XYZ file of C-alpha atoms in Angstrom:
292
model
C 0.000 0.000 0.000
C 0.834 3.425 -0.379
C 1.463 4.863 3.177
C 2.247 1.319 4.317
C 6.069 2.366 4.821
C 5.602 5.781 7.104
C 3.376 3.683 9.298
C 5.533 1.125 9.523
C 8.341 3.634 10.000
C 6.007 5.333 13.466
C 5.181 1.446 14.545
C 9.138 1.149 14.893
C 9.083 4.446 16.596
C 6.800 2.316 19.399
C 8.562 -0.805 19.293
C 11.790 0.980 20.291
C 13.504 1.579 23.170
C 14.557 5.457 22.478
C 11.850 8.655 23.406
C 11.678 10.949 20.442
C 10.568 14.350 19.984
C 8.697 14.760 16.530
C 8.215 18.267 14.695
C 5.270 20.245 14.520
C 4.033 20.128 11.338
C 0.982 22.009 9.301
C 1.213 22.085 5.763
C 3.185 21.216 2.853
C 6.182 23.883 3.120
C 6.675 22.752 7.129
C 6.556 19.017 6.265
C 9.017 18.951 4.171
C 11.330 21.208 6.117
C 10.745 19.021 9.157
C 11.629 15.878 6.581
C 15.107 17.445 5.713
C 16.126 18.565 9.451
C 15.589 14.418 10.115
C 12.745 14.319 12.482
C 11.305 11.171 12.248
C 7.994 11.966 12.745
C 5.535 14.646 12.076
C 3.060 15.904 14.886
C -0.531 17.426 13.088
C -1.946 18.724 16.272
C -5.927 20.070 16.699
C -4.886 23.617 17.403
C -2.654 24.262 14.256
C -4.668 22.134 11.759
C -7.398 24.902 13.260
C -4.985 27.938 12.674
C -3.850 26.931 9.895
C -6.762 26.085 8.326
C -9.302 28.434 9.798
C -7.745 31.212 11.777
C -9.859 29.794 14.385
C -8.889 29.174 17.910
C -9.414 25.102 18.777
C -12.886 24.936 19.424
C -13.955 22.049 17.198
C -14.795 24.321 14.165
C -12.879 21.892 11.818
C -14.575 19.360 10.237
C -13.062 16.145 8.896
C -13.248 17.168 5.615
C -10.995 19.959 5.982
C -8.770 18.238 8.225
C -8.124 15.131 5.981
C -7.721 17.709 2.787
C -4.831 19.373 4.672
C -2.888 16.383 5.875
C -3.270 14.694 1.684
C -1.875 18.246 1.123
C 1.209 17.143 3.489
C 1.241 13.775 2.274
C 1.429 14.168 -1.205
C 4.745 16.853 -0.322
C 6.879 14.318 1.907
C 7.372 10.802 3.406
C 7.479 11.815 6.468
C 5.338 9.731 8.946
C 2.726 11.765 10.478
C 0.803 11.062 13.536
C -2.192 13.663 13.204
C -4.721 14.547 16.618
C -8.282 13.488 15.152
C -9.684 14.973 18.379
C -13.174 13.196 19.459
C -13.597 11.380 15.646
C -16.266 14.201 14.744
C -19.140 12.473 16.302
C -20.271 9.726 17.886
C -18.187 6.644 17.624
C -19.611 5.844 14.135
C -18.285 9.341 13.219
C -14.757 7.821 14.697
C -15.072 5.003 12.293
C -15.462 7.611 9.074
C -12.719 10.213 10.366
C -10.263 6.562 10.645
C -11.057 5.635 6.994
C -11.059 9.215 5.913
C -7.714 9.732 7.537
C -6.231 6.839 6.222
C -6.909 7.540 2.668
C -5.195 10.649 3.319
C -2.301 9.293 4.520
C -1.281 9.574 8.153
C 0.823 7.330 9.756
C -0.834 7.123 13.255
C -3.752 9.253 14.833
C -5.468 9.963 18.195
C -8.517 9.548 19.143
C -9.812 11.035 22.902
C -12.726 10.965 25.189
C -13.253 14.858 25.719
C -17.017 15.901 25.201
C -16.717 18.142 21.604
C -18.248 20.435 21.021
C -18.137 22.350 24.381
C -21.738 21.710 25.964
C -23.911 24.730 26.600
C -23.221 26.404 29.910
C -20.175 24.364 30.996
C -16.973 25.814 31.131
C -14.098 23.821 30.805
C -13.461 20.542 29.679
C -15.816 17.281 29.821
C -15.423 13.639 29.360
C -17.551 11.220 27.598
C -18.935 8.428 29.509
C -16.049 5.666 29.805
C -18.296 2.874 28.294
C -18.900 5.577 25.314
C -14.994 5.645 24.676
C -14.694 2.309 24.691
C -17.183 2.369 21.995
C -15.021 5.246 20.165
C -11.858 3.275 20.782
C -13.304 -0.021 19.229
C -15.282 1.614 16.520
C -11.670 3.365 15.174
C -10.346 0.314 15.088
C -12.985 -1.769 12.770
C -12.655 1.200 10.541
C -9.194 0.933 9.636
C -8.800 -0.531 6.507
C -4.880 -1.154 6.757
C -3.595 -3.183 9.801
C -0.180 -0.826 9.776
C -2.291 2.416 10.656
C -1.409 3.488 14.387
C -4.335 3.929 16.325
C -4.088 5.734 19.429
C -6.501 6.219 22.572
C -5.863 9.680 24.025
C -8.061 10.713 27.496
C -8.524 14.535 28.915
C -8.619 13.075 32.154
C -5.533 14.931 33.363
C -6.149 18.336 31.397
C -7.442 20.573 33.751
C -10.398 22.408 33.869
C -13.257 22.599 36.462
C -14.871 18.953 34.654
C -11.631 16.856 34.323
C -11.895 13.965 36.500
C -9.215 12.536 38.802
C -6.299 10.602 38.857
C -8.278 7.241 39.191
C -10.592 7.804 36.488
C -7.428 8.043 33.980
C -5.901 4.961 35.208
C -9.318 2.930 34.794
C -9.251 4.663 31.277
C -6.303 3.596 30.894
C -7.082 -0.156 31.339
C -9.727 0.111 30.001
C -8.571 1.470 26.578
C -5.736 -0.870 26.480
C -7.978 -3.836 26.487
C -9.917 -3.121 23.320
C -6.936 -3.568 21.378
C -5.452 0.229 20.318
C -1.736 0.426 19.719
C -1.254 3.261 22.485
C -2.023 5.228 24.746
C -2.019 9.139 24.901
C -2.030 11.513 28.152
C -2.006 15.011 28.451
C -1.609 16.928 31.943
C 0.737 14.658 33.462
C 3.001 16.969 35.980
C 4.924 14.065 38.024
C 6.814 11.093 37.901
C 4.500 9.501 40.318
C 1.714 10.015 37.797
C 3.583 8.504 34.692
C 4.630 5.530 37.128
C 1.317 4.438 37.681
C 0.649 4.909 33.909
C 2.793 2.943 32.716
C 1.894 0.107 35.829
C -1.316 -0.252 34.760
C -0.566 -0.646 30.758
C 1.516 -2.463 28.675
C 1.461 -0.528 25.956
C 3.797 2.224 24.608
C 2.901 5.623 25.439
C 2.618 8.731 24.404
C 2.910 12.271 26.132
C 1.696 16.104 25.614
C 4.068 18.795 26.720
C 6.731 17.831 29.062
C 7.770 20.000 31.776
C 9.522 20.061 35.101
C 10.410 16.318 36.671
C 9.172 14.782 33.439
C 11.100 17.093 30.747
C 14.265 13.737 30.752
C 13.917 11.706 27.905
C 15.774 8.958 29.345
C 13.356 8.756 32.065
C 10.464 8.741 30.219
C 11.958 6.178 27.500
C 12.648 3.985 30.485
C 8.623 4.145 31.501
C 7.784 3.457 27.769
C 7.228 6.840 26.087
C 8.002 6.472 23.046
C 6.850 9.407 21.870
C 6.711 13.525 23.728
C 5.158 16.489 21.854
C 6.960 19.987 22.567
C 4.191 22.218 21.244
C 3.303 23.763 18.149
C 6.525 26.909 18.236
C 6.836 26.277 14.578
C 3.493 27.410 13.886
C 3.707 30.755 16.366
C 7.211 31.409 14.902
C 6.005 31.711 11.618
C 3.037 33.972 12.780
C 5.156 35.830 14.224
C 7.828 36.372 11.073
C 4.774 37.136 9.165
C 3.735 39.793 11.147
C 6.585 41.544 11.029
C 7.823 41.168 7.846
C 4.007 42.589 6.848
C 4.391 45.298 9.538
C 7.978 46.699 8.010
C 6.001 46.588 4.555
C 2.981 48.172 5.488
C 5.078 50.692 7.452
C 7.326 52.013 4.303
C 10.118 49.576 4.058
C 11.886 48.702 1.455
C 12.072 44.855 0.918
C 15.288 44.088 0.287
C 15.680 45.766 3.376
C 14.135 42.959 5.523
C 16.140 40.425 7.698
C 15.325 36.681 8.472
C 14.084 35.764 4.723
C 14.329 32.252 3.457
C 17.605 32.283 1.011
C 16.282 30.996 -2.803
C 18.661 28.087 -1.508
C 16.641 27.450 1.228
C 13.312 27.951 -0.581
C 14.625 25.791 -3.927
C 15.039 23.320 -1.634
C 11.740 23.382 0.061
C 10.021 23.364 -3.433
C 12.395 20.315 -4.038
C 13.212 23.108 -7.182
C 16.350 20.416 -8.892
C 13.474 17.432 -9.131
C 11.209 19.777 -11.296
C 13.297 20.925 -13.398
C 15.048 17.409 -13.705
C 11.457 16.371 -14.420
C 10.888 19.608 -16.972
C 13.887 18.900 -19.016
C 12.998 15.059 -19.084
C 9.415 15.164 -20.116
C 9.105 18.608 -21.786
C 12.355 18.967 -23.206
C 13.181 22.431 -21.070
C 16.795 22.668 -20.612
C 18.092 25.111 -18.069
């Protein structure tokens, strides 16, 4: 199959024994800058694919459709594996089993599905969680929708994300269990703050694991590889630093400068090589006759 090597490539990823840190990817052009800097795997989180997509904060405005369009967008431009957050599936768990086979034709590697009530209800601030029974049902539904046994399927639970309706420390170790048992490939946490917390984890489950932001006692890679992480996000900077080059390259503009006086521009090196500029032309001169 077509993707079959880049999820092969992330199942490796959680049959080793290393922790790795993949890049934060949202379209074509970042994908393929990740690819050359060697990360071995590409994070599509909820809150860019929303940015980047929408301009919307990450309120569950996406739908599938737009999300799936954007990651064929990144597969078609690299081999990188991707691992992409598919938030609650869209829906109920028949939803889940459409955003899998969606997703899959699209290309992803791996993706996560979680147990946070989405759309936020009316009146409720903060975070909810879905009954657990109902996740199982999400968690076994994503599964019977994936067409090729090498997809990565993940079970993520908001049970330690904070927020007034996040439940406690209990509830996300019977999650856990229970999660593990309907056969996903992993497990995903968010909120974790102490070893303690990823001890029990990783107690309760044999299954690799995988870890939001990672601060304080559990920012060590070797001591989360040795609790089976396989795999810790460090946030979406890429996105924000680009924002944030945009702005002001925009603002200088906009404010009467010249631009070849701006600093921090890609060099046409660096930008021929994020086109991947040699293979066209290679590919102009070979089937067009175009000589350079």
């Amino acid at each position: 199959m077509a993707f079959r090597k880049r999820r092969e490539a992330l199942r490796s990823i959680l049959s080793g024994s290393a922790c790795i840190r993949p890049g934060s990817v949202y379209d074509a052009t970042s994908i393929r800058i990740a690819e050359d800097l060697g990360f071995e795997l590409g994070m599509f989180g909820g809150s860019v694919a929303s940015l980047a997509v929408l301009g919307d904060p990450d309120i569950a405005l996406i739908t599938l459709t737009e999300l799936a369009e954007q990651v064929r967008r990144m597969s078609r431009a690299s081999d990188l594996p991707v691992l992409v957050d598919a938030d609650h599936g869209y829906g109920n768990a028949l939803n889940v089993r459409r955003t899998v086979q969606e997703l899959e034709a699209a290309g992803v590697a791996g993706l996560t599905i979680e147990d946070t009530l989405l759309p936020q209800a009316f009146g409720v601030t903060g975070p909810q969680l879905i009954p657990l029974e109902e996740g199982i049902g999400k968690m076994k539904a994503a599964l019977d929708g994936r067409g090729d046994p090498a997809l990565v399927i993940m079970g993520r639970t908001g049970t330690r994300g904070g927020g007034a309706q996040a439940s406690g420390f209990d509830d996300c170790l019977a999650r856990a269990r229970a999660y593990d048992t309907t056969g996903v490939d992993a497990l995903f946490f968010t909120g974790l703050t102490t070893r303690r917390e990823l001890d029990a984890i990783a107690a309760v489950t044999t299954l690799p694991i995988v870890l939001g932001n990672t601060q304080g006692e559990l920012d060590d890679t070797a001591f989360l590889a040795s609790r089976r992480v396989k795999i810790a996000l460090q946030g979406h900077a890429p996105f924000a630093a680009a924002t944030q080059a945009v702005y002001e390259t925009l603002k200088a503009l906009r404010e009467g400068g010249s631009p070849k006086s701006l600093k921090g521009l890609a060099s046409p090196e660096l930008t021929g090589r994020v086109m991947r500029r040699a293979e066209t032309e290679a590919r102009a001169g070979e089937f067009l006759g175009l000589k350079k």
